[in-house]
XYZ file of C-alpha atoms in Angstrom:
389
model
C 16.561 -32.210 4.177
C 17.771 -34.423 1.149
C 17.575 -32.437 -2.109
C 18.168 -32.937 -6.088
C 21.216 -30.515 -5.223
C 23.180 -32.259 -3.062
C 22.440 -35.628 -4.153
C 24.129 -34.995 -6.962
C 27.286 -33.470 -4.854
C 27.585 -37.292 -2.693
C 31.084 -37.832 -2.600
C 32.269 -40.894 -4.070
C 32.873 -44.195 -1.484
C 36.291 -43.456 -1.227
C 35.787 -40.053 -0.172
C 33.368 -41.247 2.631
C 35.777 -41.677 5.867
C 37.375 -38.026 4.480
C 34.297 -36.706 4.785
C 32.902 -37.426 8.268
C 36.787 -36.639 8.985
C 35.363 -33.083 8.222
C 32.304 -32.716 10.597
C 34.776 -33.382 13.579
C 33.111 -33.940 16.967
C 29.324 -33.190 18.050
C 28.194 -32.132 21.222
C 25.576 -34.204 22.893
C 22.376 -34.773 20.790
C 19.097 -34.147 22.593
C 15.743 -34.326 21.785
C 14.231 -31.774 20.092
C 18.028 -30.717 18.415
C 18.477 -30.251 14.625
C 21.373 -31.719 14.082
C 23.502 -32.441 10.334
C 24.649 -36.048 9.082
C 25.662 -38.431 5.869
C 23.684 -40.711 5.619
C 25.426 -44.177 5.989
C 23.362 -46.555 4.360
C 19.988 -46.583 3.613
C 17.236 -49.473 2.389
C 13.720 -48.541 1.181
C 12.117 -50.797 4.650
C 14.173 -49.680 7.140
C 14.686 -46.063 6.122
C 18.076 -44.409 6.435
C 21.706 -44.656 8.964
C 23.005 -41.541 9.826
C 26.449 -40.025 10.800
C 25.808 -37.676 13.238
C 28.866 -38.165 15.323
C 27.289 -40.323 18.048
C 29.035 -43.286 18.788
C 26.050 -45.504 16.864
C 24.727 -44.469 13.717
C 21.264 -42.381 13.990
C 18.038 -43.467 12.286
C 15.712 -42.299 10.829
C 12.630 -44.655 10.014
C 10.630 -44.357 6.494
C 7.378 -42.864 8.338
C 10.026 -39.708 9.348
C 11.185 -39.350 6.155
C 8.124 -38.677 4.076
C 9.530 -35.162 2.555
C 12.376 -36.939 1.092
C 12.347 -37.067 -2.392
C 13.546 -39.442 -4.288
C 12.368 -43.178 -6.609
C 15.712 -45.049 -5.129
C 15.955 -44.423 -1.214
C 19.483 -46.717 -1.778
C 20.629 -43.936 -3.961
C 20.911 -41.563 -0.552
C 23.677 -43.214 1.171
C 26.283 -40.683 1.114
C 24.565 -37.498 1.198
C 23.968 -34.848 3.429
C 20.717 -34.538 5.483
C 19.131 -32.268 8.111
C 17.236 -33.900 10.771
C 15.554 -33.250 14.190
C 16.139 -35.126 17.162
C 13.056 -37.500 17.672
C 14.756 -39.515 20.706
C 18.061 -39.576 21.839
C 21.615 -41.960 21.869
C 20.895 -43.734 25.172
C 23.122 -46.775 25.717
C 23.181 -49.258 22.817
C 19.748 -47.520 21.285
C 20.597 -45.557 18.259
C 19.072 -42.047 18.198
C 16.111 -41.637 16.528
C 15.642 -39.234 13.854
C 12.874 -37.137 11.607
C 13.337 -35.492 8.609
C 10.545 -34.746 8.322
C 9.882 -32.620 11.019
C 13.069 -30.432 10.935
C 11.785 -29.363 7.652
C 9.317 -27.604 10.171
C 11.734 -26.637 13.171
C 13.513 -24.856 10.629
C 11.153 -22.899 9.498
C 9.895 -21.871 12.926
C 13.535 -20.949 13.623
C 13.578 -18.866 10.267
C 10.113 -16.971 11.188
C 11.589 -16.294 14.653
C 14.238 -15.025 13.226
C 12.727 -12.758 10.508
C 10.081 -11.113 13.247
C 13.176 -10.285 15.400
C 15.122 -8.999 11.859
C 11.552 -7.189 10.783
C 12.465 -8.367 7.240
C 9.655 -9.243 3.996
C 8.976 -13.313 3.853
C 7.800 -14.967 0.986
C 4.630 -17.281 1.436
C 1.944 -19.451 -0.781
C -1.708 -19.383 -0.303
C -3.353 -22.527 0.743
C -6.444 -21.730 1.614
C -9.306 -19.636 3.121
C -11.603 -19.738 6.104
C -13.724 -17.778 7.879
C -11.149 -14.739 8.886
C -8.710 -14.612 6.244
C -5.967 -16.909 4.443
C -4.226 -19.843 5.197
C -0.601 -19.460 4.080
C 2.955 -22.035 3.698
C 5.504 -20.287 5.012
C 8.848 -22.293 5.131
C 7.270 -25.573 5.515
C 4.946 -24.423 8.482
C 1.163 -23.509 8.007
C 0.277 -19.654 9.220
C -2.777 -17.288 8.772
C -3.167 -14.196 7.156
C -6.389 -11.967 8.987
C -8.501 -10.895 6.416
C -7.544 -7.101 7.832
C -3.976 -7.936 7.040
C -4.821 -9.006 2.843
C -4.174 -6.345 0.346
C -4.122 -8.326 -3.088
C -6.668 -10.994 -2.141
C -10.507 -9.017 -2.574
C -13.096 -9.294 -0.106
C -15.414 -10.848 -2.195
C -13.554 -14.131 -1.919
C -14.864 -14.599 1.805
C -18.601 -14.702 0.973
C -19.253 -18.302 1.308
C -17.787 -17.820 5.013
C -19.740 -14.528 5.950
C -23.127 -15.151 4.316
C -25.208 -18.632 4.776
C -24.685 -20.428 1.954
C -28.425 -20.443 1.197
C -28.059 -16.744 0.466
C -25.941 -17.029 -2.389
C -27.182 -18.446 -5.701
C -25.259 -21.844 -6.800
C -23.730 -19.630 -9.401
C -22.431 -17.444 -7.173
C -21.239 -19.978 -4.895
C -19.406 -22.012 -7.949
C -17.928 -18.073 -8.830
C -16.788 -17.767 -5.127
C -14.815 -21.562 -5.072
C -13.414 -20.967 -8.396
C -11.668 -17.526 -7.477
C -10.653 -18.902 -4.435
C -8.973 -22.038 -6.577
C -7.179 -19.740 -8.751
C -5.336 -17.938 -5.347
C -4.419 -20.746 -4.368
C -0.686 -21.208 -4.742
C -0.038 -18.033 -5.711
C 2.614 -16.284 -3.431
C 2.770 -13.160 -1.715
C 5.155 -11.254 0.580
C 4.618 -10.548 4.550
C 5.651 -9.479 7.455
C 5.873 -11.825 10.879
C 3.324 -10.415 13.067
C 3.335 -13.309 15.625
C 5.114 -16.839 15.893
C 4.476 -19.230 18.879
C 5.981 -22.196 18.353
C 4.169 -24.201 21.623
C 0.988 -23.301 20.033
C 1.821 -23.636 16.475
C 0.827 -20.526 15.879
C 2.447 -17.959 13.127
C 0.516 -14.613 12.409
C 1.227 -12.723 8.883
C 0.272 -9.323 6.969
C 0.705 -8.623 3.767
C -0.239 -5.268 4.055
C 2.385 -4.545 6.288
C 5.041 -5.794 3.707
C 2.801 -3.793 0.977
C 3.294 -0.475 3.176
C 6.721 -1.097 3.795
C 7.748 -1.488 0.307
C 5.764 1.526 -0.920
C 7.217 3.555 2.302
C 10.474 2.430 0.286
C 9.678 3.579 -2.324
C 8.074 6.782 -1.999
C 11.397 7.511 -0.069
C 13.370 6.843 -3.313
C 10.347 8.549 -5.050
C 10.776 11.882 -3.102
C 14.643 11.835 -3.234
C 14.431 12.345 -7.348
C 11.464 14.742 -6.754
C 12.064 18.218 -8.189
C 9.487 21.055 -7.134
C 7.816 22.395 -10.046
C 8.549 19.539 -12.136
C 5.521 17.958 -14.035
C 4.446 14.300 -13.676
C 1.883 11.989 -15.192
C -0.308 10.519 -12.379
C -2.963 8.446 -11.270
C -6.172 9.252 -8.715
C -6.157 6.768 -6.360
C -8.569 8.544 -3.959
C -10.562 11.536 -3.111
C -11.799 12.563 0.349
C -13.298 16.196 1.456
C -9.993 17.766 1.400
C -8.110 16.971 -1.539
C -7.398 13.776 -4.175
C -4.429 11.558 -3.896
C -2.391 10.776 -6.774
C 0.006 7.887 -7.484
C 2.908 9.268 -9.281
C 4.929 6.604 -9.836
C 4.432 4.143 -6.623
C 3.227 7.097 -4.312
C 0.790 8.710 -3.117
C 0.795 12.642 -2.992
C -2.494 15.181 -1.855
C -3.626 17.517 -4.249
C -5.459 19.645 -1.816
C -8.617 21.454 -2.709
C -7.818 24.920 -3.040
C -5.336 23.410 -6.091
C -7.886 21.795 -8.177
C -8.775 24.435 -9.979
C -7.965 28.554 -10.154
C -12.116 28.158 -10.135
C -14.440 27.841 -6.755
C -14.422 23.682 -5.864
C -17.059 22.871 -3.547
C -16.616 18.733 -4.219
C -13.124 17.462 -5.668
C -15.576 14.797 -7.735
C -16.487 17.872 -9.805
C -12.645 18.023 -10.989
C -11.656 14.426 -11.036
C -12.651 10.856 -10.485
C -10.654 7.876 -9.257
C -8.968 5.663 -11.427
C -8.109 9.081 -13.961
C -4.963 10.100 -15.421
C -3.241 13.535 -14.713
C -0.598 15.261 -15.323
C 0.390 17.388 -11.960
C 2.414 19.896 -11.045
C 4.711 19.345 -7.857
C 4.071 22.009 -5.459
C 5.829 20.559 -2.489
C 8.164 17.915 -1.399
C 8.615 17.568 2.375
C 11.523 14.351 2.897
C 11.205 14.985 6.715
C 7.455 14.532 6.841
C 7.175 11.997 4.079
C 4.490 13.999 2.052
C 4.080 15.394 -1.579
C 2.018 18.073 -2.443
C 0.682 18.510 -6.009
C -1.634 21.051 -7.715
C -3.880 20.520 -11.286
C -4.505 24.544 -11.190
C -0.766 25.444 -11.706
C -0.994 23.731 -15.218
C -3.728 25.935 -15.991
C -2.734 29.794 -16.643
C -3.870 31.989 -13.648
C -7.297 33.860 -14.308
C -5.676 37.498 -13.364
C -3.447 36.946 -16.125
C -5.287 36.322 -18.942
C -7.993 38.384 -17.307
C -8.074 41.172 -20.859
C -8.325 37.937 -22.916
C -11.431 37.632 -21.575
C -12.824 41.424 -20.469
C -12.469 45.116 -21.850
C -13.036 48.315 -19.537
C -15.917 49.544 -20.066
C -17.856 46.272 -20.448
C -21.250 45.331 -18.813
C -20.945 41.911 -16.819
C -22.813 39.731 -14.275
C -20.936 39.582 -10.871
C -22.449 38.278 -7.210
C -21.744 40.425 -4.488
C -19.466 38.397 -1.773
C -18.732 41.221 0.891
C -19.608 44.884 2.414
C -17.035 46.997 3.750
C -17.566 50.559 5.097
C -15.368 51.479 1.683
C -17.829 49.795 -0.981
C -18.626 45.928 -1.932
C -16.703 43.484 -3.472
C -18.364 41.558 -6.263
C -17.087 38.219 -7.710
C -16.787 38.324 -11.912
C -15.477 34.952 -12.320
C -15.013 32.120 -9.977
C -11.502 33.227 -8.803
C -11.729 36.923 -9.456
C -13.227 40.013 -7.640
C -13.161 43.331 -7.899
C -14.247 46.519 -6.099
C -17.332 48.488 -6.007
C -16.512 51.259 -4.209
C -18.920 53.060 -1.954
C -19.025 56.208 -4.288
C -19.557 53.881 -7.548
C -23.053 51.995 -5.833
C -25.508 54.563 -6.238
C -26.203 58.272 -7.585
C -27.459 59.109 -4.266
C -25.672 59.742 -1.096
C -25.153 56.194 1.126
C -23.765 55.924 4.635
C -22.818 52.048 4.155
C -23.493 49.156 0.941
C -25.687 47.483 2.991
C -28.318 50.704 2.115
C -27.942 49.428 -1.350
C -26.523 45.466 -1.939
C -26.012 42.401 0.182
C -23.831 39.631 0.543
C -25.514 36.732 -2.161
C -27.040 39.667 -4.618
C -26.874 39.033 -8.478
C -25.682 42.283 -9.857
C -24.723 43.755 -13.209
C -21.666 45.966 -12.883
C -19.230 47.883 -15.460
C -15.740 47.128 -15.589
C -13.896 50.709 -14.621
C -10.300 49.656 -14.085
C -8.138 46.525 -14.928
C -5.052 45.599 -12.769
C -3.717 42.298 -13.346
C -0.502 42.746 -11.760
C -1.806 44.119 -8.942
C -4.872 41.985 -8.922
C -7.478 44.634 -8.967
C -10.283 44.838 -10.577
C -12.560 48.706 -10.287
C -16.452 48.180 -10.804
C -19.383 50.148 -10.644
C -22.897 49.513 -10.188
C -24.206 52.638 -10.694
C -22.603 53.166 -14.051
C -23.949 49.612 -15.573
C -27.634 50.599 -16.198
C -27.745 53.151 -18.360
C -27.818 56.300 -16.240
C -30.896 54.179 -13.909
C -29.004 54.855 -10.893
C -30.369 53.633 -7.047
């Protein structure tokens, strides 16, 4: 292919013979080879004569030379091209030459060679149909299945998945003018498929997207300190847990470190899209995964617990389990305490059950106060003013 570049590098006339001195003998040309010449001479009707070490010169006619670009085809003679083999030297018939389509060849040779390398190519959006994007890779034309788009949203394939009666004209004049302003815009991918004798090359982006966040997460995870703080971002919440970008990826605040309080729906602790600062719990390089916690920002309820209570106080509390000992009783969402057997009624009981069950509202008095053991004593006989069961 002729470029601005090495136009401007032509040697000078008498440098000419020294030059093709330099390419040295060529093997055979066949069709179908890409093959490197100088171009000889060339006249805007006939197109250009080529050096390719044959004993005539090659040609390549003006319809196989479209690509070139240039106002002065005479001002090619003496540079370097890169051309395909159209038809071969055979007697005294030149070879025949394209230009045009090597600039293809070689990029089917470069996307075979970057699916076998697994590396990121660059590409430019050209279009859209039905299942996805059509993208220009290298000079050859390749699809992107809708499955495979990350950056390009959904709502850009409307026209193709609903009859176009269904949509208003606005919406159809929204749809064409998003899709305009994707066009040319470039992206990075990975070579799913190329096959050349059906001109066919398969691309994801979100391949390339995962690879370079798998990258990064590893680089991520290498600098991560447990216990360190760091401002985040909630990408997503499912049953278990939120996931929070922290710089480019992902880690799982489960559940149980939302809050020090009872969570029965992470929504009631965060939303997507909301900043947080969170405390690294875990960092597993092996496995890949990060695991964060909101709750160990907080102080822990059992140790501010006589911030908040006094022994000898009154409080509500919801009985959460019998034992043949007594019942424990929940004060606060994270902290229980103990109402022993002797401490449930004035009367003589065989089991709690003859007195509480699991799910009852009580009012108890505080007897005891353990943080560092986390105990709490309680008494439900003792809370009502000598009105004992």
């Amino acid at each position: 292919m002729i470029t601005e570049e090495n136009r401007e590098q032509m040697p000078a006339e008498e440098d000419m013979g020294q030059l093709l001195d330099q390419m040295g003998e060529m093997k055979s040309a066949r069709r179908g080879d890409i093959v490197e010449g100088v171009v000889m001479r060339a006249d805007s009707s006939d197109g250009l004569f080529v050096n390719i070490g044959q004993k005539s010169e090659a040609h390549v006619p003006v319809n196989e030379m479209r690509t070139v670009e240039t106002d002065d085809i005479s001002t090619l003679a003496g540079a370097s091209i890169t051309a395909i083999v159209v038809r071969p030297e055979s007697g005294d018939n030149p070879a025949i030459l394209s230009v045009d389509r090597a600039v293809g060849e070689k990029g089917w040779q470069t996307l075979q060679k970057t699916m076998e390398s697994g590396e990121v190519i660059e590409g430019k959006i050209a279009g859209f149909n039905r299942g996805g994007s059509i993208v220009e890779v290298e000079g050859v034309q390749g699809f992107v299945p809708m499955s495979q788009l990350v950056s390009v949203p959904r709502e850009r394939f409307r026209l193709y998945q609903e009859e176009a009666s269904s949509l208003s004209a606005e919406e159809q004049q929204s749809i064409q003018e998003a899709q305009s302003a994707e066009i040319g815009r470039s992206i990075q991918m990975k070579v799913l498929e190329v096959n050349r004798s059906r001109n066919r090359a398969i691309f994801s982006e979100r391949q390339a997207v995962q690879e370079s966040r798998d990258a990064l997460k590893a680089q991520l995870i290498a600098e991560l300190s447990e216990g360190e703080v760091r401002m985040g971002r909630v990408t997503g919440i499912s049953s278990f847990g939120a996931f929070v970008d922290i710089g480019g990826a992902d880690g799982l605040i489960h559940i149980s470190e939302l809050s020090w309080s009872m969570v029965n729906s992470p929504e009631e602790v965060v939303s997507v899209g909301q900043e947080v600062d969170v405390y690294v719990l875990r960092v597993d390089a092996e496995n890949m995964k990060i695991a964060l916690s909101l709750r160990r920002l907080q102080p822990e309820p059992w140790e501010t617990i006589q911030d908040r209570h006094n022994i000898g106080d009154v409080v509500d509390a919801t009985v959460t389990k019998l034992t043949n000992f007594g019942a424990f009783a929940r004060v606060e969402d994270s902290i229980e305490g103990l109402i022993h057997i002797s401490e449930l009624s004035a009367r003589m009981i065989n089991h709690p059950r003859e007195v509480v069950r699991e799910g009852d509202d009580v009012r108890v008095k505080i007897l005891r106060i353990e943080p560092e053991r986390r105990r709490l004593g309680l008494s439900l006989k003792q809370a009502d003013d000598g009105n004992y069961f």
